[in-house]
mmCIF file with all atom_site columns, C-alpha atoms in Angstrom:
data_model
loop_
_atom_site.group_PDB
_atom_site.id
_atom_site.type_symbol
_atom_site.label_atom_id
_atom_site.label_alt_id
_atom_site.label_comp_id
_atom_site.label_asym_id
_atom_site.label_entity_id
_atom_site.label_seq_id
_atom_site.pdbx_PDB_ins_code
_atom_site.Cartn_x
_atom_site.Cartn_y
_atom_site.Cartn_z
_atom_site.occupancy
_atom_site.B_iso_or_equiv
_atom_site.pdbx_formal_charge
_atom_site.auth_seq_id
_atom_site.auth_comp_id
_atom_site.auth_asym_id
_atom_site.auth_atom_id
_atom_site.pdbx_PDB_model_num
ATOM 1   C CA . UNK A 1 1   ? 3.549  63.161 -38.904 1.00 71.00 ? 253 UNK A CA 1
ATOM 2   C CA . UNK A 1 2   ? 5.384  61.286 -36.187 1.00 80.00 ? 254 UNK A CA 1
ATOM 3   C CA . UNK A 1 3   ? 4.646  57.618 -35.712 1.00 90.00 ? 255 UNK A CA 1
ATOM 4   C CA . UNK A 1 4   ? 4.142  58.162 -31.963 1.00 93.00 ? 256 UNK A CA 1
ATOM 5   C CA . UNK A 1 5   ? 2.772  61.411 -30.563 1.00 93.00 ? 257 UNK A CA 1
ATOM 6   C CA . UNK A 1 6   ? 3.195  62.513 -26.968 1.00 94.00 ? 258 UNK A CA 1
ATOM 7   C CA . UNK A 1 7   ? 2.438  65.874 -25.406 1.00 90.00 ? 259 UNK A CA 1
ATOM 8   C CA . UNK A 1 8   ? 5.750  67.367 -24.220 1.00 87.00 ? 260 UNK A CA 1
ATOM 9   C CA . UNK A 1 9   ? 4.224  69.146 -21.212 1.00 88.00 ? 261 UNK A CA 1
ATOM 10  C CA . UNK A 1 10  ? 5.372  70.219 -18.755 1.00 93.00 ? 262 UNK A CA 1
ATOM 11  C CA . UNK A 1 11  ? 2.601  68.773 -16.644 1.00 95.00 ? 263 UNK A CA 1
ATOM 12  C CA . UNK A 1 12  ? 2.561  70.291 -13.161 1.00 96.00 ? 264 UNK A CA 1
ATOM 13  C CA . UNK A 1 13  ? 0.466  68.697 -10.408 1.00 96.00 ? 265 UNK A CA 1
ATOM 14  C CA . UNK A 1 14  ? 0.264  69.004 -6.617  1.00 97.00 ? 266 UNK A CA 1
ATOM 15  C CA . UNK A 1 15  ? 1.557  66.169 -4.485  1.00 97.00 ? 267 UNK A CA 1
ATOM 16  C CA . UNK A 1 16  ? -1.054 63.457 -4.049  1.00 97.00 ? 268 UNK A CA 1
ATOM 17  C CA . UNK A 1 17  ? -2.827 64.148 -7.353  1.00 97.00 ? 269 UNK A CA 1
ATOM 18  C CA . UNK A 1 18  ? -3.294 61.618 -10.130 1.00 97.00 ? 270 UNK A CA 1
ATOM 19  C CA . UNK A 1 19  ? -0.959 62.079 -13.071 1.00 97.00 ? 271 UNK A CA 1
ATOM 20  C CA . UNK A 1 20  ? -2.406 61.089 -16.434 1.00 97.00 ? 272 UNK A CA 1
ATOM 21  C CA . UNK A 1 21  ? -0.098 60.611 -19.410 1.00 97.00 ? 273 UNK A CA 1
ATOM 22  C CA . UNK A 1 22  ? -0.878 59.337 -22.869 1.00 96.00 ? 274 UNK A CA 1
ATOM 23  C CA . UNK A 1 23  ? 0.486  58.574 -26.322 1.00 97.00 ? 275 UNK A CA 1
ATOM 24  C CA . UNK A 1 24  ? -1.201 58.074 -29.650 1.00 97.00 ? 276 UNK A CA 1
ATOM 25  C CA . UNK A 1 25  ? 0.309  56.086 -32.483 1.00 96.00 ? 277 UNK A CA 1
ATOM 26  C CA . UNK A 1 26  ? -0.370 55.396 -36.127 1.00 95.00 ? 278 UNK A CA 1
ATOM 27  C CA . UNK A 1 27  ? 1.215  51.978 -36.738 1.00 93.00 ? 279 UNK A CA 1
ATOM 28  C CA . UNK A 1 28  ? -1.388 49.280 -36.161 1.00 93.00 ? 280 UNK A CA 1
ATOM 29  C CA . UNK A 1 29  ? 1.376  46.640 -36.078 1.00 92.00 ? 281 UNK A CA 1
ATOM 30  C CA . UNK A 1 30  ? 2.562  47.809 -32.655 1.00 93.00 ? 282 UNK A CA 1
ATOM 31  C CA . UNK A 1 31  ? 1.677  45.276 -29.991 1.00 92.00 ? 283 UNK A CA 1
ATOM 32  C CA . UNK A 1 32  ? 4.338  45.728 -27.314 1.00 93.00 ? 284 UNK A CA 1
ATOM 33  C CA . UNK A 1 33  ? 4.003  48.897 -25.258 1.00 95.00 ? 285 UNK A CA 1
ATOM 34  C CA . UNK A 1 34  ? 6.308  50.337 -22.641 1.00 95.00 ? 286 UNK A CA 1
ATOM 35  C CA . UNK A 1 35  ? 6.615  53.346 -20.404 1.00 96.00 ? 287 UNK A CA 1
ATOM 36  C CA . UNK A 1 36  ? 10.034 54.610 -19.405 1.00 96.00 ? 288 UNK A CA 1
ATOM 37  C CA . UNK A 1 37  ? 10.892 57.132 -16.708 1.00 97.00 ? 289 UNK A CA 1
ATOM 38  C CA . UNK A 1 38  ? 13.896 59.396 -17.166 1.00 96.00 ? 290 UNK A CA 1
ATOM 39  C CA . UNK A 1 39  ? 15.290 61.526 -14.376 1.00 96.00 ? 291 UNK A CA 1
ATOM 40  C CA . UNK A 1 40  ? 17.399 64.547 -15.220 1.00 92.00 ? 292 UNK A CA 1
ATOM 41  C CA . UNK A 1 41  ? 20.942 63.616 -16.308 1.00 88.00 ? 293 UNK A CA 1
ATOM 42  C CA . UNK A 1 42  ? 20.055 59.894 -16.321 1.00 91.00 ? 294 UNK A CA 1
ATOM 43  C CA . UNK A 1 43  ? 19.141 57.322 -18.922 1.00 93.00 ? 295 UNK A CA 1
ATOM 44  C CA . UNK A 1 44  ? 15.551 56.038 -19.251 1.00 95.00 ? 296 UNK A CA 1
ATOM 45  C CA . UNK A 1 45  ? 14.494 53.148 -17.032 1.00 95.00 ? 297 UNK A CA 1
ATOM 46  C CA . UNK A 1 46  ? 11.617 50.780 -17.735 1.00 94.00 ? 298 UNK A CA 1
ATOM 47  C CA . UNK A 1 47  ? 8.540  51.511 -15.659 1.00 95.00 ? 299 UNK A CA 1
ATOM 48  C CA . UNK A 1 48  ? 5.730  49.468 -17.196 1.00 93.00 ? 300 UNK A CA 1
ATOM 49  C CA . UNK A 1 49  ? 5.366  46.896 -19.970 1.00 92.00 ? 301 UNK A CA 1
ATOM 50  C CA . UNK A 1 50  ? 2.134  45.737 -21.595 1.00 91.00 ? 302 UNK A CA 1
ATOM 51  C CA . UNK A 1 51  ? 1.514  43.295 -24.395 1.00 88.00 ? 303 UNK A CA 1
ATOM 52  C CA . UNK A 1 52  ? -1.464 43.971 -26.673 1.00 86.00 ? 304 UNK A CA 1
ATOM 53  C CA . UNK A 1 53  ? -4.591 45.589 -25.237 1.00 85.00 ? 305 UNK A CA 1
ATOM 54  C CA . UNK A 1 54  ? -5.675 45.815 -21.641 1.00 86.00 ? 306 UNK A CA 1
ATOM 55  C CA . UNK A 1 55  ? -4.651 47.179 -18.278 1.00 91.00 ? 307 UNK A CA 1
ATOM 56  C CA . UNK A 1 56  ? -1.696 46.478 -16.046 1.00 94.00 ? 308 UNK A CA 1
ATOM 57  C CA . UNK A 1 57  ? -1.210 47.703 -12.508 1.00 95.00 ? 309 UNK A CA 1
ATOM 58  C CA . UNK A 1 58  ? 1.980  47.888 -10.467 1.00 94.00 ? 310 UNK A CA 1
ATOM 59  C CA . UNK A 1 59  ? 1.722  49.703 -7.180  1.00 96.00 ? 311 UNK A CA 1
ATOM 60  C CA . UNK A 1 60  ? 0.784  53.313 -7.837  1.00 97.00 ? 312 UNK A CA 1
ATOM 61  C CA . UNK A 1 61  ? 1.194  52.891 -11.609 1.00 97.00 ? 313 UNK A CA 1
ATOM 62  C CA . UNK A 1 62  ? -1.445 51.721 -14.105 1.00 97.00 ? 314 UNK A CA 1
ATOM 63  C CA . UNK A 1 63  ? -0.827 51.279 -17.811 1.00 97.00 ? 315 UNK A CA 1
ATOM 64  C CA . UNK A 1 64  ? -3.678 51.012 -20.285 1.00 96.00 ? 316 UNK A CA 1
ATOM 65  C CA . UNK A 1 65  ? -3.608 50.080 -23.961 1.00 96.00 ? 317 UNK A CA 1
ATOM 66  C CA . UNK A 1 66  ? -6.492 50.612 -26.365 1.00 94.00 ? 318 UNK A CA 1
ATOM 67  C CA . UNK A 1 67  ? -5.353 49.209 -29.688 1.00 93.00 ? 319 UNK A CA 1
ATOM 68  C CA . UNK A 1 68  ? -8.652 49.988 -31.399 1.00 92.00 ? 320 UNK A CA 1
ATOM 69  C CA . UNK A 1 69  ? -8.049 53.693 -30.743 1.00 93.00 ? 321 UNK A CA 1
ATOM 70  C CA . UNK A 1 70  ? -4.253 53.457 -31.036 1.00 95.00 ? 322 UNK A CA 1
ATOM 71  C CA . UNK A 1 71  ? -3.961 55.088 -27.644 1.00 95.00 ? 323 UNK A CA 1
ATOM 72  C CA . UNK A 1 72  ? -1.990 54.204 -24.534 1.00 97.00 ? 324 UNK A CA 1
ATOM 73  C CA . UNK A 1 73  ? -2.077 55.754 -21.085 1.00 97.00 ? 325 UNK A CA 1
ATOM 74  C CA . UNK A 1 74  ? -0.101 55.784 -17.868 1.00 98.00 ? 326 UNK A CA 1
ATOM 75  C CA . UNK A 1 75  ? -1.677 56.814 -14.577 1.00 97.00 ? 327 UNK A CA 1
ATOM 76  C CA . UNK A 1 76  ? 0.283  57.616 -11.427 1.00 98.00 ? 328 UNK A CA 1
ATOM 77  C CA . UNK A 1 77  ? -1.798 57.644 -8.242  1.00 97.00 ? 329 UNK A CA 1
ATOM 78  C CA . UNK A 1 78  ? -0.846 59.517 -5.090  1.00 97.00 ? 330 UNK A CA 1
ATOM 79  C CA . UNK A 1 79  ? 1.930  61.308 -6.947  1.00 97.00 ? 331 UNK A CA 1
ATOM 80  C CA . UNK A 1 80  ? 5.104  62.174 -5.056  1.00 97.00 ? 332 UNK A CA 1
ATOM 81  C CA . UNK A 1 81  ? 7.805  64.789 -5.714  1.00 97.00 ? 333 UNK A CA 1
ATOM 82  C CA . UNK A 1 82  ? 10.082 61.852 -6.530  1.00 97.00 ? 334 UNK A CA 1
ATOM 83  C CA . UNK A 1 83  ? 7.826  61.131 -9.543  1.00 97.00 ? 335 UNK A CA 1
ATOM 84  C CA . UNK A 1 84  ? 9.047  64.364 -11.148 1.00 97.00 ? 336 UNK A CA 1
ATOM 85  C CA . UNK A 1 85  ? 10.726 63.178 -14.329 1.00 97.00 ? 337 UNK A CA 1
ATOM 86  C CA . UNK A 1 86  ? 10.228 62.834 -18.061 1.00 96.00 ? 338 UNK A CA 1
ATOM 87  C CA . UNK A 1 87  ? 8.021  59.908 -19.072 1.00 97.00 ? 339 UNK A CA 1
ATOM 88  C CA . UNK A 1 88  ? 8.535  58.319 -22.475 1.00 95.00 ? 340 UNK A CA 1
ATOM 89  C CA . UNK A 1 89  ? 6.264  55.843 -24.171 1.00 96.00 ? 341 UNK A CA 1
ATOM 90  C CA . UNK A 1 90  ? 7.834  53.244 -26.445 1.00 94.00 ? 342 UNK A CA 1
ATOM 91  C CA . UNK A 1 91  ? 6.368  50.651 -28.785 1.00 94.00 ? 343 UNK A CA 1
ATOM 92  C CA . UNK A 1 92  ? 7.423  47.727 -30.900 1.00 92.00 ? 344 UNK A CA 1
ATOM 93  C CA . UNK A 1 93  ? 5.793  45.522 -33.501 1.00 90.00 ? 345 UNK A CA 1
ATOM 94  C CA . UNK A 1 94  ? 7.780  42.424 -32.559 1.00 83.00 ? 346 UNK A CA 1
ATOM 95  C CA . UNK A 1 95  ? 9.184  40.708 -29.504 1.00 77.00 ? 347 UNK A CA 1
ATOM 96  C CA . UNK A 1 96  ? 12.749 40.786 -30.776 1.00 74.00 ? 348 UNK A CA 1
ATOM 97  C CA . UNK A 1 97  ? 12.886 44.359 -29.609 1.00 69.00 ? 349 UNK A CA 1
ATOM 98  C CA . UNK A 1 98  ? 15.436 45.476 -32.130 1.00 73.00 ? 350 UNK A CA 1
ATOM 99  C CA . UNK A 1 99  ? 13.453 48.541 -33.013 1.00 81.00 ? 351 UNK A CA 1
ATOM 100 C CA . UNK A 1 100 ? 11.599 50.502 -30.408 1.00 89.00 ? 352 UNK A CA 1
ATOM 101 C CA . UNK A 1 101 ? 9.745  53.625 -31.479 1.00 91.00 ? 353 UNK A CA 1
ATOM 102 C CA . UNK A 1 102 ? 9.676  56.282 -28.776 1.00 92.00 ? 354 UNK A CA 1
ATOM 103 C CA . UNK A 1 103 ? 7.413  59.204 -28.123 1.00 93.00 ? 355 UNK A CA 1
ATOM 104 C CA . UNK A 1 104 ? 8.980  62.591 -27.479 1.00 92.00 ? 356 UNK A CA 1
ATOM 105 C CA . UNK A 1 105 ? 8.429  62.386 -23.725 1.00 94.00 ? 357 UNK A CA 1
ATOM 106 C CA . UNK A 1 106 ? 6.271  64.310 -21.264 1.00 95.00 ? 358 UNK A CA 1
ATOM 107 C CA . UNK A 1 107 ? 7.946  66.266 -18.486 1.00 95.00 ? 359 UNK A CA 1
ATOM 108 C CA . UNK A 1 108 ? 6.106  65.907 -15.172 1.00 97.00 ? 360 UNK A CA 1
ATOM 109 C CA . UNK A 1 109 ? 6.595  68.106 -12.118 1.00 97.00 ? 361 UNK A CA 1
ATOM 110 C CA . UNK A 1 110 ? 4.980  67.110 -8.818  1.00 97.00 ? 362 UNK A CA 1
ATOM 111 C CA . UNK A 1 111 ? 4.971  70.036 -6.404  1.00 96.00 ? 363 UNK A CA 1
ATOM 112 C CA . UNK A 1 112 ? 5.109  69.419 -2.627  1.00 94.00 ? 364 UNK A CA 1
ATOM 113 C CA . UNK B 2 1   ? 24.805 46.371 -9.762  1.00 63.00 ? 280 UNK B CA 1
ATOM 114 C CA . UNK B 2 2   ? 24.557 45.622 -13.463 1.00 60.00 ? 281 UNK B CA 1
ATOM 115 C CA . UNK B 2 3   ? 24.894 48.548 -15.731 1.00 90.00 ? 282 UNK B CA 1
ATOM 116 C CA . UNK B 2 4   ? 25.705 50.215 -19.001 1.00 95.00 ? 283 UNK B CA 1
ATOM 117 C CA . UNK B 2 5   ? 28.595 52.639 -18.781 1.00 95.00 ? 284 UNK B CA 1
ATOM 118 C CA . UNK B 2 6   ? 29.232 55.451 -21.226 1.00 95.00 ? 285 UNK B CA 1
ATOM 119 C CA . UNK B 2 7   ? 32.777 56.710 -21.125 1.00 87.00 ? 286 UNK B CA 1
ATOM 120 C CA . UNK B 2 8   ? 32.080 60.445 -21.121 1.00 89.00 ? 287 UNK B CA 1
ATOM 121 C CA . UNK B 2 9   ? 29.301 62.475 -19.553 1.00 92.00 ? 288 UNK B CA 1
ATOM 122 C CA . UNK B 2 10  ? 30.066 65.668 -21.485 1.00 95.00 ? 289 UNK B CA 1
ATOM 123 C CA . UNK B 2 11  ? 32.090 66.191 -24.645 1.00 96.00 ? 290 UNK B CA 1
ATOM 124 C CA . UNK B 2 12  ? 32.869 69.314 -26.654 1.00 97.00 ? 291 UNK B CA 1
ATOM 125 C CA . UNK B 2 13  ? 34.332 68.782 -30.114 1.00 97.00 ? 292 UNK B CA 1
ATOM 126 C CA . UNK B 2 14  ? 35.097 70.939 -33.103 1.00 97.00 ? 293 UNK B CA 1
ATOM 127 C CA . UNK B 2 15  ? 33.407 70.688 -36.477 1.00 97.00 ? 294 UNK B CA 1
ATOM 128 C CA . UNK B 2 16  ? 35.172 68.167 -38.687 1.00 97.00 ? 295 UNK B CA 1
ATOM 129 C CA . UNK B 2 17  ? 36.723 66.180 -35.841 1.00 97.00 ? 296 UNK B CA 1
ATOM 130 C CA . UNK B 2 18  ? 36.373 62.411 -35.672 1.00 97.00 ? 297 UNK B CA 1
ATOM 131 C CA . UNK B 2 19  ? 34.550 61.564 -32.460 1.00 97.00 ? 298 UNK B CA 1
ATOM 132 C CA . UNK B 2 20  ? 34.383 58.262 -30.608 1.00 97.00 ? 299 UNK B CA 1
ATOM 133 C CA . UNK B 2 21  ? 31.678 57.513 -28.053 1.00 97.00 ? 300 UNK B CA 1
ATOM 134 C CA . UNK B 2 22  ? 32.259 54.380 -26.024 1.00 96.00 ? 301 UNK B CA 1
ATOM 135 C CA . UNK B 2 23  ? 29.762 52.130 -24.279 1.00 97.00 ? 302 UNK B CA 1
ATOM 136 C CA . UNK B 2 24  ? 30.420 49.082 -22.107 1.00 97.00 ? 303 UNK B CA 1
ATOM 137 C CA . UNK B 2 25  ? 27.878 46.700 -20.551 1.00 96.00 ? 304 UNK B CA 1
ATOM 138 C CA . UNK B 2 26  ? 28.535 44.039 -17.946 1.00 94.00 ? 305 UNK B CA 1
ATOM 139 C CA . UNK B 2 27  ? 25.346 41.984 -18.369 1.00 90.00 ? 306 UNK B CA 1
ATOM 140 C CA . UNK B 2 28  ? 26.474 39.671 -21.202 1.00 91.00 ? 307 UNK B CA 1
ATOM 141 C CA . UNK B 2 29  ? 23.717 41.118 -23.394 1.00 91.00 ? 308 UNK B CA 1
ATOM 142 C CA . UNK B 2 30  ? 23.662 40.204 -27.079 1.00 91.00 ? 309 UNK B CA 1
ATOM 143 C CA . UNK B 2 31  ? 21.991 43.399 -28.284 1.00 92.00 ? 310 UNK B CA 1
ATOM 144 C CA . UNK B 2 32  ? 23.445 46.872 -28.029 1.00 95.00 ? 311 UNK B CA 1
ATOM 145 C CA . UNK B 2 33  ? 21.995 50.151 -29.318 1.00 95.00 ? 312 UNK B CA 1
ATOM 146 C CA . UNK B 2 34  ? 22.918 53.750 -29.921 1.00 97.00 ? 313 UNK B CA 1
ATOM 147 C CA . UNK B 2 35  ? 20.190 56.396 -29.730 1.00 97.00 ? 314 UNK B CA 1
ATOM 148 C CA . UNK B 2 36  ? 20.248 60.133 -29.879 1.00 97.00 ? 315 UNK B CA 1
ATOM 149 C CA . UNK B 2 37  ? 17.777 62.171 -27.843 1.00 95.00 ? 316 UNK B CA 1
ATOM 150 C CA . UNK B 2 38  ? 16.655 65.641 -28.871 1.00 92.00 ? 317 UNK B CA 1
ATOM 151 C CA . UNK B 2 39  ? 13.954 67.809 -27.266 1.00 86.00 ? 318 UNK B CA 1
ATOM 152 C CA . UNK B 2 40  ? 10.524 66.970 -28.617 1.00 78.00 ? 319 UNK B CA 1
ATOM 153 C CA . UNK B 2 41  ? 11.855 64.197 -30.849 1.00 84.00 ? 320 UNK B CA 1
ATOM 154 C CA . UNK B 2 42  ? 12.324 61.494 -28.254 1.00 87.00 ? 321 UNK B CA 1
ATOM 155 C CA . UNK B 2 43  ? 14.886 58.788 -28.816 1.00 92.00 ? 322 UNK B CA 1
ATOM 156 C CA . UNK B 2 44  ? 15.873 57.947 -32.361 1.00 93.00 ? 323 UNK B CA 1
ATOM 157 C CA . UNK B 2 45  ? 17.811 54.816 -33.198 1.00 94.00 ? 324 UNK B CA 1
ATOM 158 C CA . UNK B 2 46  ? 21.141 55.357 -34.939 1.00 96.00 ? 325 UNK B CA 1
ATOM 159 C CA . UNK B 2 47  ? 22.551 51.811 -35.078 1.00 96.00 ? 326 UNK B CA 1
ATOM 160 C CA . UNK B 2 48  ? 22.184 48.540 -33.253 1.00 93.00 ? 327 UNK B CA 1
ATOM 161 C CA . UNK B 2 49  ? 24.208 45.370 -32.996 1.00 94.00 ? 328 UNK B CA 1
ATOM 162 C CA . UNK B 2 50  ? 22.888 41.904 -32.228 1.00 91.00 ? 329 UNK B CA 1
ATOM 163 C CA . UNK B 2 51  ? 26.246 40.158 -32.068 1.00 90.00 ? 330 UNK B CA 1
ATOM 164 C CA . UNK B 2 52  ? 29.971 40.816 -32.197 1.00 91.00 ? 331 UNK B CA 1
ATOM 165 C CA . UNK B 2 53  ? 30.957 42.403 -35.506 1.00 87.00 ? 332 UNK B CA 1
ATOM 166 C CA . UNK B 2 54  ? 27.298 42.548 -36.569 1.00 90.00 ? 333 UNK B CA 1
ATOM 167 C CA . UNK B 2 55  ? 25.463 45.828 -37.035 1.00 93.00 ? 334 UNK B CA 1
ATOM 168 C CA . UNK B 2 56  ? 22.242 47.147 -38.480 1.00 93.00 ? 335 UNK B CA 1
ATOM 169 C CA . UNK B 2 57  ? 21.274 50.678 -39.449 1.00 94.00 ? 336 UNK B CA 1
ATOM 170 C CA . UNK B 2 58  ? 18.591 52.366 -37.452 1.00 93.00 ? 337 UNK B CA 1
ATOM 171 C CA . UNK B 2 59  ? 16.432 55.289 -38.467 1.00 91.00 ? 338 UNK B CA 1
ATOM 172 C CA . UNK B 2 60  ? 19.138 57.976 -38.664 1.00 95.00 ? 339 UNK B CA 1
ATOM 173 C CA . UNK B 2 61  ? 22.519 56.359 -39.506 1.00 96.00 ? 340 UNK B CA 1
ATOM 174 C CA . UNK B 2 62  ? 23.803 59.116 -41.780 1.00 96.00 ? 341 UNK B CA 1
ATOM 175 C CA . UNK B 2 63  ? 27.049 60.616 -40.534 1.00 96.00 ? 342 UNK B CA 1
ATOM 176 C CA . UNK B 2 64  ? 27.637 57.811 -38.038 1.00 97.00 ? 343 UNK B CA 1
ATOM 177 C CA . UNK B 2 65  ? 29.335 54.441 -37.961 1.00 97.00 ? 344 UNK B CA 1
ATOM 178 C CA . UNK B 2 66  ? 29.725 51.821 -35.236 1.00 97.00 ? 345 UNK B CA 1
ATOM 179 C CA . UNK B 2 67  ? 32.127 49.165 -34.112 1.00 96.00 ? 346 UNK B CA 1
ATOM 180 C CA . UNK B 2 68  ? 31.584 46.080 -31.986 1.00 96.00 ? 347 UNK B CA 1
ATOM 181 C CA . UNK B 2 69  ? 34.760 44.049 -31.645 1.00 94.00 ? 348 UNK B CA 1
ATOM 182 C CA . UNK B 2 70  ? 33.849 42.586 -28.254 1.00 95.00 ? 349 UNK B CA 1
ATOM 183 C CA . UNK B 2 71  ? 30.477 41.568 -26.877 1.00 95.00 ? 350 UNK B CA 1
ATOM 184 C CA . UNK B 2 72  ? 30.571 44.039 -24.023 1.00 96.00 ? 351 UNK B CA 1
ATOM 185 C CA . UNK B 2 73  ? 31.680 47.102 -25.979 1.00 96.00 ? 352 UNK B CA 1
ATOM 186 C CA . UNK B 2 74  ? 29.855 49.129 -28.636 1.00 97.00 ? 353 UNK B CA 1
ATOM 187 C CA . UNK B 2 75  ? 31.386 52.279 -30.075 1.00 97.00 ? 354 UNK B CA 1
ATOM 188 C CA . UNK B 2 76  ? 29.689 55.077 -31.978 1.00 97.00 ? 355 UNK B CA 1
ATOM 189 C CA . UNK B 2 77  ? 31.865 57.022 -34.403 1.00 98.00 ? 356 UNK B CA 1
ATOM 190 C CA . UNK B 2 78  ? 31.131 60.412 -35.862 1.00 97.00 ? 357 UNK B CA 1
ATOM 191 C CA . UNK B 2 79  ? 33.341 60.444 -38.931 1.00 94.00 ? 358 UNK B CA 1
ATOM 192 C CA . UNK B 2 80  ? 33.353 64.237 -39.300 1.00 97.00 ? 359 UNK B CA 1
ATOM 193 C CA . UNK B 2 81  ? 31.418 65.964 -36.569 1.00 97.00 ? 360 UNK B CA 1
ATOM 194 C CA . UNK B 2 82  ? 28.925 68.640 -37.551 1.00 97.00 ? 361 UNK B CA 1
ATOM 195 C CA . UNK B 2 83  ? 26.921 71.090 -35.466 1.00 97.00 ? 362 UNK B CA 1
ATOM 196 C CA . UNK B 2 84  ? 23.672 69.240 -36.211 1.00 96.00 ? 363 UNK B CA 1
ATOM 197 C CA . UNK B 2 85  ? 25.113 66.260 -34.342 1.00 98.00 ? 364 UNK B CA 1
ATOM 198 C CA . UNK B 2 86  ? 25.026 68.208 -31.105 1.00 97.00 ? 365 UNK B CA 1
ATOM 199 C CA . UNK B 2 87  ? 22.778 66.029 -28.981 1.00 97.00 ? 366 UNK B CA 1
ATOM 200 C CA . UNK B 2 88  ? 22.422 63.624 -26.066 1.00 96.00 ? 367 UNK B CA 1
ATOM 201 C CA . UNK B 2 89  ? 23.638 60.159 -27.042 1.00 98.00 ? 368 UNK B CA 1
ATOM 202 C CA . UNK B 2 90  ? 22.291 57.147 -25.174 1.00 97.00 ? 369 UNK B CA 1
ATOM 203 C CA . UNK B 2 91  ? 23.627 53.619 -25.301 1.00 97.00 ? 370 UNK B CA 1
ATOM 204 C CA . UNK B 2 92  ? 21.450 50.641 -24.345 1.00 95.00 ? 371 UNK B CA 1
ATOM 205 C CA . UNK B 2 93  ? 21.759 46.885 -24.190 1.00 94.00 ? 372 UNK B CA 1
ATOM 206 C CA . UNK B 2 94  ? 19.336 43.972 -23.966 1.00 90.00 ? 373 UNK B CA 1
ATOM 207 C CA . UNK B 2 95  ? 19.133 40.214 -24.191 1.00 85.00 ? 374 UNK B CA 1
ATOM 208 C CA . UNK B 2 96  ? 17.885 38.803 -27.493 1.00 79.00 ? 375 UNK B CA 1
ATOM 209 C CA . UNK B 2 97  ? 14.105 38.732 -27.882 1.00 75.00 ? 376 UNK B CA 1
ATOM 210 C CA . UNK B 2 98  ? 13.602 40.912 -24.812 1.00 76.00 ? 377 UNK B CA 1
ATOM 211 C CA . UNK B 2 99  ? 11.657 43.889 -26.112 1.00 76.00 ? 378 UNK B CA 1
ATOM 212 C CA . UNK B 2 100 ? 11.115 45.134 -22.560 1.00 79.00 ? 379 UNK B CA 1
ATOM 213 C CA . UNK B 2 101 ? 14.604 44.383 -21.344 1.00 81.00 ? 380 UNK B CA 1
ATOM 214 C CA . UNK B 2 102 ? 16.561 47.481 -22.328 1.00 90.00 ? 381 UNK B CA 1
ATOM 215 C CA . UNK B 2 103 ? 19.106 48.924 -19.888 1.00 93.00 ? 382 UNK B CA 1
ATOM 216 C CA . UNK B 2 104 ? 20.283 52.425 -20.728 1.00 95.00 ? 383 UNK B CA 1
ATOM 217 C CA . UNK B 2 105 ? 23.458 54.245 -19.874 1.00 95.00 ? 384 UNK B CA 1
ATOM 218 C CA . UNK B 2 106 ? 23.358 57.742 -18.407 1.00 94.00 ? 385 UNK B CA 1
ATOM 219 C CA . UNK B 2 107 ? 24.138 59.384 -21.715 1.00 95.00 ? 386 UNK B CA 1
ATOM 220 C CA . UNK B 2 108 ? 26.855 61.518 -23.290 1.00 96.00 ? 387 UNK B CA 1
ATOM 221 C CA . UNK B 2 109 ? 25.994 65.110 -24.029 1.00 96.00 ? 388 UNK B CA 1
ATOM 222 C CA . UNK B 2 110 ? 27.981 66.035 -27.119 1.00 97.00 ? 389 UNK B CA 1
ATOM 223 C CA . UNK B 2 111 ? 28.388 69.625 -28.237 1.00 97.00 ? 390 UNK B CA 1
ATOM 224 C CA . UNK B 2 112 ? 29.943 70.282 -31.635 1.00 97.00 ? 391 UNK B CA 1
ATOM 225 C CA . UNK B 2 113 ? 31.207 73.844 -32.073 1.00 97.00 ? 392 UNK B CA 1
#
């Protein structure tokens, strides 16, 4: 079983809809949680970062962490065609960041 | 614009060849990483380096080696390329103790035939 599970999709939504993405994990030591966005033929770029449990909002993006359930989520409000990309969750047990564990990524397609 | 540059976007190599993938960063980052990305498997860490001439094995180091002679440059070496090393290879860099500070390159898609 993988340490981090993520549905590969693809997830297809109409423009303006809310996109809901999630990851589950098994390692209770994880306490640093990130979401990366990866456009086709590009490297991943950091979208959201959360430490421990709770919510974080940045514009149209909201990240949630529920450590008791070992479950993290990313919500994209008012989705745009430019949000079409692969979204990867990543986690780490320590702040040194020498070892991130990534999910497999979810491909999202926002249709105009 | 700060960035991580990978020398090749696409590479095709033959089985048994020695392959060098080069990565250069211009951000004076201490840490550098090599990942491979395969469909459904996400990114898996091959090696990382936290200083010049220092290296640590990641989760899947078998069949690979690395070299870091200068702070800005981190090379991944496939000693004898095999078809199961066909993949997307991503280089990243970060400052020390910056778990959320990774900057990735655009990747090298390597095909071994």
